[in-house]
Tab-separated table of C-alpha atoms in Angstrom:
chain	number	residue	atom	x	y	z
T	1	UNK	CA	-121.356	40.568	-46.106
T	2	UNK	CA	-117.918	39.944	-47.121
T	3	UNK	CA	-114.831	42.160	-45.683
T	4	UNK	CA	-113.658	44.824	-48.598
T	5	UNK	CA	-110.613	44.177	-50.281
T	6	UNK	CA	-107.690	46.432	-48.990
T	7	UNK	CA	-105.044	48.448	-50.414
T	8	UNK	CA	-101.726	48.863	-48.773
T	9	UNK	CA	-100.340	52.372	-48.969
T	10	UNK	CA	-96.813	52.561	-48.413
T	11	UNK	CA	-95.790	56.166	-47.835
T	12	UNK	CA	-92.756	58.250	-46.672
T	13	UNK	CA	-93.158	61.496	-44.562
T	14	UNK	CA	-90.459	63.285	-46.519
T	15	UNK	CA	-92.298	62.395	-50.035
T	16	UNK	CA	-94.202	65.209	-51.918
T	17	UNK	CA	-96.091	62.415	-53.888
T	18	UNK	CA	-96.739	60.628	-51.266
T	19	UNK	CA	-98.368	63.816	-49.646
T	20	UNK	CA	-100.738	64.497	-52.663
T	21	UNK	CA	-101.710	60.680	-51.791
T	22	UNK	CA	-102.370	60.985	-48.146
T	23	UNK	CA	-104.671	63.671	-48.717
T	24	UNK	CA	-106.907	62.004	-51.130
T	25	UNK	CA	-106.737	58.515	-50.625
T	26	UNK	CA	-109.037	57.636	-47.888
T	27	UNK	CA	-112.143	59.745	-49.976
T	28	UNK	CA	-111.331	58.058	-53.233
T	29	UNK	CA	-110.605	54.364	-51.675
T	30	UNK	CA	-114.127	55.022	-49.651
T	31	UNK	CA	-115.792	55.484	-52.904
T	32	UNK	CA	-114.617	52.623	-54.496
T	33	UNK	CA	-115.391	50.627	-51.728
T	34	UNK	CA	-111.464	49.441	-51.125
T	35	UNK	CA	-110.112	49.746	-47.331
T	36	UNK	CA	-106.592	51.507	-47.034
T	37	UNK	CA	-104.076	49.863	-45.137
T	38	UNK	CA	-101.751	53.061	-43.884
T	39	UNK	CA	-98.016	51.749	-43.929
T	40	UNK	CA	-95.666	54.492	-42.854
T	41	UNK	CA	-91.997	53.458	-44.003
T	42	UNK	CA	-88.692	55.017	-44.151
T	43	UNK	CA	-87.265	55.276	-47.406
T	44	UNK	CA	-83.860	56.168	-46.612
T	45	UNK	CA	-82.363	52.945	-46.354
T	46	UNK	CA	-83.739	51.765	-49.733
T	47	UNK	CA	-82.416	55.228	-51.169
T	48	UNK	CA	-78.811	54.302	-49.500
T	49	UNK	CA	-78.840	50.743	-50.773
T	50	UNK	CA	-79.244	52.353	-54.306
T	51	UNK	CA	-76.108	54.634	-53.372
T	52	UNK	CA	-78.309	57.672	-52.828
T	53	UNK	CA	-77.379	59.844	-50.111
T	54	UNK	CA	-80.209	62.101	-50.479
T	55	UNK	CA	-83.491	62.564	-52.605
T	56	UNK	CA	-83.129	62.405	-56.126
T	57	UNK	CA	-84.614	65.708	-56.146
T	58	UNK	CA	-81.670	66.933	-54.722
T	59	UNK	CA	-79.261	64.515	-56.399
T	60	UNK	CA	-80.618	65.818	-59.939
T	61	UNK	CA	-81.729	69.370	-60.046
T	62	UNK	CA	-83.651	69.643	-63.110
T	63	UNK	CA	-85.910	66.631	-61.851
T	64	UNK	CA	-86.064	68.715	-58.208
T	65	UNK	CA	-87.173	71.886	-59.990
T	66	UNK	CA	-89.956	70.061	-62.320
T	67	UNK	CA	-90.979	67.823	-59.324
T	68	UNK	CA	-91.917	71.628	-57.145
T	69	UNK	CA	-93.590	72.889	-60.195
T	70	UNK	CA	-95.186	69.393	-60.767
T	71	UNK	CA	-96.812	69.394	-57.482
T	72	UNK	CA	-97.751	72.771	-57.059
T	73	UNK	CA	-99.826	72.194	-60.421
T	74	UNK	CA	-101.581	69.214	-59.070
T	75	UNK	CA	-102.260	70.492	-55.399
T	76	UNK	CA	-103.660	73.556	-56.767
T	77	UNK	CA	-106.065	71.417	-58.994
T	78	UNK	CA	-107.149	69.909	-56.376
T	79	UNK	CA	-107.809	72.930	-54.226
T	80	UNK	CA	-104.537	72.859	-51.914
T	81	UNK	CA	-101.723	75.067	-51.485
T	82	UNK	CA	-98.330	73.327	-51.434
T	83	UNK	CA	-94.804	74.889	-50.392
T	84	UNK	CA	-91.432	73.506	-49.936
T	85	UNK	CA	-90.130	73.204	-46.262
T	86	UNK	CA	-86.739	74.898	-45.663
T	87	UNK	CA	-85.027	71.471	-45.313
T	88	UNK	CA	-85.955	68.567	-47.944
T	89	UNK	CA	-86.185	66.127	-47.362
T	90	UNK	CA	-86.888	66.223	-43.729
T	91	UNK	CA	-86.236	63.338	-41.375
T	92	UNK	CA	-89.663	61.624	-40.876
T	93	UNK	CA	-88.368	59.098	-38.405
T	94	UNK	CA	-90.243	60.667	-35.322
T	95	UNK	CA	-93.223	60.869	-37.643
T	96	UNK	CA	-93.377	57.179	-38.875
T	97	UNK	CA	-92.548	55.882	-35.319
T	98	UNK	CA	-95.636	58.096	-33.999
T	99	UNK	CA	-97.877	56.982	-37.251
T	100	UNK	CA	-97.234	53.548	-36.573
T	101	UNK	CA	-97.814	53.617	-32.874
T	102	UNK	CA	-101.599	55.138	-33.802
T	103	UNK	CA	-102.484	52.351	-35.428
T	104	UNK	CA	-104.366	50.306	-32.641
T	105	UNK	CA	-106.162	53.230	-31.794
T	106	UNK	CA	-106.911	54.187	-35.847
T	107	UNK	CA	-105.813	57.524	-35.779
T	108	UNK	CA	-102.175	56.635	-38.159
T	109	UNK	CA	-104.287	58.338	-41.254
T	110	UNK	CA	-105.763	61.272	-39.062
T	111	UNK	CA	-102.068	61.960	-37.791
T	112	UNK	CA	-100.276	61.273	-41.032
T	113	UNK	CA	-102.348	64.069	-43.041
T	114	UNK	CA	-101.714	66.596	-40.397
T	115	UNK	CA	-98.090	65.727	-40.730
T	116	UNK	CA	-98.076	66.434	-44.402
T	117	UNK	CA	-100.335	69.571	-44.563
T	118	UNK	CA	-97.715	70.812	-41.581
T	119	UNK	CA	-94.800	70.041	-43.764
T	120	UNK	CA	-96.178	70.610	-47.261
T	121	UNK	CA	-98.653	73.455	-46.770
T	122	UNK	CA	-97.086	75.208	-43.904
T	123	UNK	CA	-93.650	74.550	-44.336
T	124	UNK	CA	-93.047	73.461	-40.633
T	125	UNK	CA	-90.108	71.249	-39.875
T	126	UNK	CA	-91.533	67.748	-39.201
T	127	UNK	CA	-87.958	66.375	-37.436
T	128	UNK	CA	-88.974	68.821	-34.694
T	129	UNK	CA	-90.711	66.638	-31.951
T	130	UNK	CA	-92.293	69.862	-30.700
T	131	UNK	CA	-93.916	70.316	-34.075
T	132	UNK	CA	-95.186	66.721	-33.798
T	133	UNK	CA	-96.441	67.063	-30.115
T	134	UNK	CA	-98.253	69.970	-31.387
T	135	UNK	CA	-100.264	68.335	-34.002
T	136	UNK	CA	-100.725	65.090	-31.370
T	137	UNK	CA	-102.405	67.951	-28.967
T	138	UNK	CA	-104.310	69.450	-32.045
T	139	UNK	CA	-105.822	65.895	-32.137
T	140	UNK	CA	-106.875	65.527	-28.126
T	141	UNK	CA	-103.953	63.087	-27.208
T	142	UNK	CA	-101.371	63.304	-24.913
T	143	UNK	CA	-98.012	63.798	-26.309
T	144	UNK	CA	-95.941	62.488	-23.459
T	145	UNK	CA	-97.915	59.094	-23.941
T	146	UNK	CA	-97.627	59.246	-27.427
T	147	UNK	CA	-93.865	59.738	-27.564
T	148	UNK	CA	-93.253	56.869	-25.156
T	149	UNK	CA	-94.975	54.402	-27.243
T	150	UNK	CA	-93.568	55.574	-30.370
T	151	UNK	CA	-90.016	55.377	-28.902
T	152	UNK	CA	-90.916	51.877	-27.557
T	153	UNK	CA	-88.754	49.184	-28.864
T	154	UNK	CA	-91.294	47.259	-30.285
T	155	UNK	CA	-92.664	50.349	-32.234
T	156	UNK	CA	-88.710	50.877	-33.544
T	157	UNK	CA	-88.785	47.118	-34.226
T	158	UNK	CA	-92.160	47.379	-36.235
T	159	UNK	CA	-91.350	50.356	-38.457
T	160	UNK	CA	-87.715	48.710	-39.112
T	161	UNK	CA	-90.086	45.594	-40.387
T	162	UNK	CA	-92.366	47.737	-42.431
T	163	UNK	CA	-89.286	49.387	-44.163
T	164	UNK	CA	-87.661	45.897	-44.838
T	165	UNK	CA	-91.063	44.478	-46.010
T	166	UNK	CA	-91.545	47.442	-48.583
T	167	UNK	CA	-88.253	46.668	-49.799
T	168	UNK	CA	-88.762	42.774	-50.244
T	169	UNK	CA	-92.031	43.563	-52.242
T	170	UNK	CA	-90.137	45.640	-54.638
T	171	UNK	CA	-90.761	49.306	-53.498
T	172	UNK	CA	-88.295	51.607	-54.398
T	173	UNK	CA	-89.906	55.021	-54.115
T	174	UNK	CA	-93.250	56.381	-52.392
T	175	UNK	CA	-96.156	56.359	-52.510
T	176	UNK	CA	-96.266	52.810	-53.333
T	177	UNK	CA	-99.302	50.769	-53.169
T	178	UNK	CA	-99.582	46.717	-52.917
T	179	UNK	CA	-102.832	45.148	-53.903
T	180	UNK	CA	-104.275	42.051	-51.956
T	181	UNK	CA	-102.618	39.988	-54.849
T	182	UNK	CA	-99.339	41.232	-54.755
T	183	UNK	CA	-99.255	43.969	-57.662
T	184	UNK	CA	-97.114	47.024	-57.027
T	185	UNK	CA	-98.285	50.471	-58.447
T	186	UNK	CA	-95.756	53.406	-57.765
T	187	UNK	CA	-96.983	57.096	-57.664
T	188	UNK	CA	-99.600	59.150	-57.023
T	189	UNK	CA	-100.852	59.090	-60.606
T	190	UNK	CA	-101.124	55.570	-60.537
T	191	UNK	CA	-103.523	55.296	-57.071
T	192	UNK	CA	-106.460	54.931	-59.385
T	193	UNK	CA	-105.274	52.179	-61.186
T	194	UNK	CA	-104.239	50.243	-58.058
T	195	UNK	CA	-107.988	50.736	-56.994
T	196	UNK	CA	-109.113	49.581	-60.212
T	197	UNK	CA	-106.661	46.637	-59.710
T	198	UNK	CA	-107.880	45.548	-56.376
T	199	UNK	CA	-111.431	45.627	-57.382
T	200	UNK	CA	-110.603	43.237	-59.767
T	201	UNK	CA	-110.259	45.512	-62.949
T	202	UNK	CA	-107.239	44.345	-64.790
T	203	UNK	CA	-106.362	44.795	-68.198
T	204	UNK	CA	-106.687	41.759	-70.495
L	1	UNK	CA	-109.433	80.787	-88.608
L	2	UNK	CA	-106.154	81.030	-85.986
L	3	UNK	CA	-103.945	78.221	-86.214
L	4	UNK	CA	-104.207	75.341	-83.605
L	5	UNK	CA	-101.751	75.930	-80.466
L	6	UNK	CA	-98.896	73.365	-80.731
L	7	UNK	CA	-97.369	71.201	-77.919
L	8	UNK	CA	-93.957	70.394	-78.285
L	9	UNK	CA	-93.387	66.272	-77.822
L	10	UNK	CA	-89.734	65.584	-77.093
L	11	UNK	CA	-89.265	62.101	-77.159
L	12	UNK	CA	-86.055	59.523	-77.348
L	13	UNK	CA	-86.136	56.544	-79.341
L	14	UNK	CA	-85.284	54.061	-76.378
L	15	UNK	CA	-87.806	55.338	-74.030
L	16	UNK	CA	-90.479	53.081	-73.116
L	17	UNK	CA	-92.638	55.570	-72.004
L	18	UNK	CA	-92.048	57.642	-75.025
L	19	UNK	CA	-93.030	54.580	-77.015
L	20	UNK	CA	-96.741	54.711	-74.849
L	21	UNK	CA	-97.355	58.507	-75.602
L	22	UNK	CA	-96.165	57.754	-79.658
L	23	UNK	CA	-98.600	55.755	-80.244
L	24	UNK	CA	-101.302	58.019	-78.678
L	25	UNK	CA	-100.383	61.696	-78.951
L	26	UNK	CA	-101.796	62.455	-82.531
L	27	UNK	CA	-105.006	60.659	-81.824
L	28	UNK	CA	-105.486	62.341	-78.638
L	29	UNK	CA	-104.119	65.847	-79.802
L	30	UNK	CA	-106.182	65.902	-82.679
L	31	UNK	CA	-109.248	65.740	-80.684
L	32	UNK	CA	-108.228	68.397	-78.367
L	33	UNK	CA	-107.812	70.561	-81.539
L	34	UNK	CA	-103.972	71.199	-80.715
L	35	UNK	CA	-101.066	70.463	-83.141
L	36	UNK	CA	-97.983	68.107	-82.283
L	37	UNK	CA	-94.802	68.864	-82.779
L	38	UNK	CA	-92.474	66.065	-82.768
L	39	UNK	CA	-89.119	66.634	-81.415
L	40	UNK	CA	-86.566	63.466	-81.510
L	41	UNK	CA	-83.518	64.005	-79.284
L	42	UNK	CA	-81.220	62.189	-77.407
L	43	UNK	CA	-81.158	61.724	-73.773
L	44	UNK	CA	-77.697	60.043	-73.428
L	45	UNK	CA	-76.396	63.421	-73.154
L	46	UNK	CA	-78.632	64.662	-70.402
L	47	UNK	CA	-77.953	61.239	-68.558
L	48	UNK	CA	-74.436	61.289	-69.194
L	49	UNK	CA	-74.347	65.286	-67.615
L	50	UNK	CA	-76.181	63.442	-64.205
L	51	UNK	CA	-73.515	60.787	-64.092
L	52	UNK	CA	-75.496	58.149	-65.728
L	53	UNK	CA	-73.687	55.866	-68.402
L	54	UNK	CA	-77.042	54.047	-69.015
L	55	UNK	CA	-80.696	54.004	-68.387
L	56	UNK	CA	-81.510	54.357	-64.871
L	57	UNK	CA	-83.567	51.163	-65.294
L	58	UNK	CA	-80.796	49.387	-65.824
L	59	UNK	CA	-79.008	51.396	-62.718
L	60	UNK	CA	-81.627	50.732	-60.440
L	61	UNK	CA	-83.095	47.190	-61.140
L	62	UNK	CA	-85.904	47.290	-58.773
L	63	UNK	CA	-86.858	50.542	-60.879
L	64	UNK	CA	-86.267	48.698	-64.016
L	65	UNK	CA	-88.800	45.571	-62.699
L	66	UNK	CA	-91.278	47.587	-62.313
L	67	UNK	CA	-90.985	49.996	-65.362
L	68	UNK	CA	-91.899	46.975	-67.555
L	69	UNK	CA	-94.911	45.799	-65.449
L	70	UNK	CA	-96.266	49.187	-65.677
L	71	UNK	CA	-95.608	49.562	-69.353
L	72	UNK	CA	-97.214	46.000	-69.957
L	73	UNK	CA	-100.174	47.184	-68.023
L	74	UNK	CA	-100.602	50.484	-69.717
L	75	UNK	CA	-100.429	48.746	-73.135
L	76	UNK	CA	-102.448	46.211	-72.593
L	77	UNK	CA	-105.150	48.292	-71.519
L	78	UNK	CA	-104.715	50.260	-74.488
L	79	UNK	CA	-104.781	47.235	-76.664
L	80	UNK	CA	-101.063	46.690	-77.463
L	81	UNK	CA	-98.743	44.035	-76.502
L	82	UNK	CA	-95.161	45.395	-74.870
L	83	UNK	CA	-92.309	43.103	-75.313
L	84	UNK	CA	-88.581	44.274	-74.342
L	85	UNK	CA	-85.959	44.599	-76.898
L	86	UNK	CA	-82.780	41.696	-76.170
L	87	UNK	CA	-80.908	45.353	-75.775
L	88	UNK	CA	-81.908	48.011	-73.560
L	89	UNK	CA	-81.705	50.841	-74.030
L	90	UNK	CA	-81.318	50.885	-77.859
L	91	UNK	CA	-78.803	53.395	-79.388
L	92	UNK	CA	-81.573	55.542	-81.045
L	93	UNK	CA	-79.192	57.738	-83.120
L	94	UNK	CA	-79.482	56.534	-86.263
L	95	UNK	CA	-83.342	56.674	-85.888
L	96	UNK	CA	-83.547	60.044	-84.222
L	97	UNK	CA	-81.561	61.116	-87.495
L	98	UNK	CA	-83.888	59.843	-90.318
L	99	UNK	CA	-86.902	60.998	-88.062
L	100	UNK	CA	-85.603	64.366	-88.197
L	101	UNK	CA	-84.724	64.060	-91.858
L	102	UNK	CA	-88.590	63.542	-92.563
L	103	UNK	CA	-89.709	66.659	-90.930
L	104	UNK	CA	-90.199	68.706	-94.308
L	105	UNK	CA	-91.752	65.772	-95.830
L	106	UNK	CA	-94.301	65.348	-92.738
L	107	UNK	CA	-93.277	61.924	-91.846
L	108	UNK	CA	-91.391	61.981	-88.728
L	109	UNK	CA	-94.573	60.606	-86.768
L	110	UNK	CA	-95.134	58.284	-89.135
L	111	UNK	CA	-91.724	56.775	-88.964
L	112	UNK	CA	-91.382	57.103	-85.418
L	113	UNK	CA	-94.274	55.181	-84.597
L	114	UNK	CA	-93.002	52.191	-86.732
L	115	UNK	CA	-89.652	52.363	-84.971
L	116	UNK	CA	-91.502	52.288	-81.633
L	117	UNK	CA	-93.819	49.320	-82.771
L	118	UNK	CA	-90.618	47.699	-84.118
L	119	UNK	CA	-88.761	47.557	-80.698
L	120	UNK	CA	-91.129	47.455	-78.042
L	121	UNK	CA	-93.885	45.126	-79.949
L	122	UNK	CA	-91.517	42.967	-82.241
L	123	UNK	CA	-88.303	43.385	-79.984
L	124	UNK	CA	-85.936	44.480	-83.009
L	125	UNK	CA	-82.920	45.932	-82.870
L	126	UNK	CA	-83.912	49.652	-83.887
L	127	UNK	CA	-79.639	50.300	-83.791
L	128	UNK	CA	-79.622	48.056	-86.918
L	129	UNK	CA	-80.104	50.221	-89.918
L	130	UNK	CA	-81.480	47.567	-92.014
L	131	UNK	CA	-84.163	47.043	-89.733
L	132	UNK	CA	-84.777	51.242	-89.873
L	133	UNK	CA	-84.379	50.414	-94.033
L	134	UNK	CA	-86.985	47.826	-93.843
L	135	UNK	CA	-89.263	50.191	-91.962
L	136	UNK	CA	-88.654	53.163	-94.694
L	137	UNK	CA	-89.486	50.871	-97.277
L	138	UNK	CA	-92.700	50.094	-95.631
L	139	UNK	CA	-93.470	53.512	-95.985
L	140	UNK	CA	-92.927	53.664	-99.804
L	141	UNK	CA	-89.412	55.618	-99.157
L	142	UNK	CA	-86.261	54.968	-100.511
L	143	UNK	CA	-83.777	53.763	-97.766
L	144	UNK	CA	-80.391	54.539	-99.904
L	145	UNK	CA	-81.954	58.624	-100.038
L	146	UNK	CA	-83.490	59.144	-96.701
L	147	UNK	CA	-80.381	57.491	-95.095
L	148	UNK	CA	-77.942	60.119	-97.260
L	149	UNK	CA	-80.290	62.909	-95.796
L	150	UNK	CA	-80.220	61.387	-92.213
L	151	UNK	CA	-76.300	61.368	-92.575
L	152	UNK	CA	-75.663	64.521	-94.014
L	153	UNK	CA	-74.119	67.013	-91.858
L	154	UNK	CA	-76.898	69.464	-91.404
L	155	UNK	CA	-79.145	66.928	-90.068
L	156	UNK	CA	-76.465	65.695	-87.316
L	157	UNK	CA	-76.091	69.174	-86.559
L	158	UNK	CA	-80.046	69.814	-86.089
L	159	UNK	CA	-80.264	66.952	-83.651
L	160	UNK	CA	-77.492	68.084	-81.593
L	161	UNK	CA	-79.071	71.478	-81.692
L	162	UNK	CA	-82.785	69.719	-80.700
L	163	UNK	CA	-81.134	67.927	-77.654
L	164	UNK	CA	-79.189	70.863	-76.593
L	165	UNK	CA	-82.802	72.512	-76.656
L	166	UNK	CA	-84.312	70.017	-74.941
L	167	UNK	CA	-81.742	70.537	-71.940
L	168	UNK	CA	-81.882	74.124	-72.091
L	169	UNK	CA	-85.901	73.976	-71.484
L	170	UNK	CA	-85.021	71.653	-68.575
L	171	UNK	CA	-85.843	68.477	-69.919
L	172	UNK	CA	-84.709	65.697	-67.998
L	173	UNK	CA	-86.065	62.431	-69.382
L	174	UNK	CA	-88.568	61.103	-72.019
L	175	UNK	CA	-91.405	61.782	-72.991
L	176	UNK	CA	-91.235	65.679	-72.170
L	177	UNK	CA	-93.938	68.029	-73.381
L	178	UNK	CA	-93.616	72.062	-73.455
L	179	UNK	CA	-96.626	73.885	-74.053
L	180	UNK	CA	-96.503	76.911	-76.106
L	181	UNK	CA	-95.847	79.322	-72.948
L	182	UNK	CA	-93.164	77.119	-71.912
L	183	UNK	CA	-94.415	74.981	-69.354
L	184	UNK	CA	-92.954	71.703	-69.126
L	185	UNK	CA	-94.329	68.167	-68.420
L	186	UNK	CA	-92.881	65.006	-68.058
L	187	UNK	CA	-93.996	61.480	-68.781
L	188	UNK	CA	-96.982	59.518	-70.537
L	189	UNK	CA	-99.437	60.164	-67.781
L	190	UNK	CA	-99.157	63.888	-67.869
L	191	UNK	CA	-99.996	64.172	-71.735
L	192	UNK	CA	-103.369	65.001	-70.877
L	193	UNK	CA	-102.317	67.544	-68.361
L	194	UNK	CA	-100.089	69.120	-70.844
L	195	UNK	CA	-103.197	69.191	-73.330
L	196	UNK	CA	-105.129	70.832	-71.183
L	197	UNK	CA	-102.758	73.320	-70.402
L	198	UNK	CA	-101.589	74.267	-74.013
L	199	UNK	CA	-105.824	75.046	-74.300
L	200	UNK	CA	-105.378	77.458	-71.593
L	201	UNK	CA	-106.902	75.348	-68.709
L	202	UNK	CA	-104.758	76.102	-65.865
L	203	UNK	CA	-105.327	75.302	-62.369
L	204	UNK	CA	-105.848	78.390	-60.250
């Protein structure tokens, strides 16, 4: 049997729309017969290159107010309750390094969902290492071991490389999806399009 | 029989995503039993207030390249062929004044669709009054009469007021939809949500 086609899912931990996707992508892709490669990356350097010093939702308040309402509506329709954390955007660097270091053991997706749930449903501060350690304990992982690996130079380099790769692929926001043939889709509302494209359903 | 509920559709002629919506909103709303109030407005003053001197798709090239591809894909899936005009964003002031002046006679939607089709399927320059006059002729309207009304101070004031009203309602981009109870939805991909909300289908 041939391998399932695989969709790259680029996500940033501070991103509210990435949260929406993280909570549903494995289920939806599984039904579609598509594998998902979870690719945590940092949007900060990409925003900085565009001259932004913070989230566009902070730079443009009308857009920020709308985003909160939009996410609330969509989360509710999916049976979830969204709350904004006190600090937005959160610094997701530590979470991204941990998520990446879980790739070999296969818990990147599980950990990432827990980070999003803590941040956007319980308003936890995910820049706080104690918060992240507690999530790891909930997964029966040893925080000391995991954090040591997350902070190893090799993990730091891989996260930098993955973020640079995202920019090379044309990523300018999150979530973003890259299909096996290199097609870019941006936004939680394009997840279905990206899955269909991955399966070869392209408009013509 | 009670009147149909009505959805306000705020659109800017230079906006590619407004084009996508303009070509389908009357059909979709008709099926849903919702009336559509076509509200041409100018996004320029709203962008200027955010410190933008042109379209964000020009300010942020990666986003601009993605937008073109995204619109191409969606238009194709809907049986349409999108092309970018030579000048983007076009100055849509004259078109917006004409569209507004057609409200009483009921051809605002027909004219607006023709403007979008000319611009985004035939790469016409819609800032050119001759182009607009030719579209009016195609509708069996007299361009001289229509342009006189479009350029009357009353029409200019109404367009200014409608653009100011959009900003007051929280509009920061186009297309935007305002439901009878004041809920704002932004983007062609939120049209279905806006129609459902207008019919009282709200997540709870």
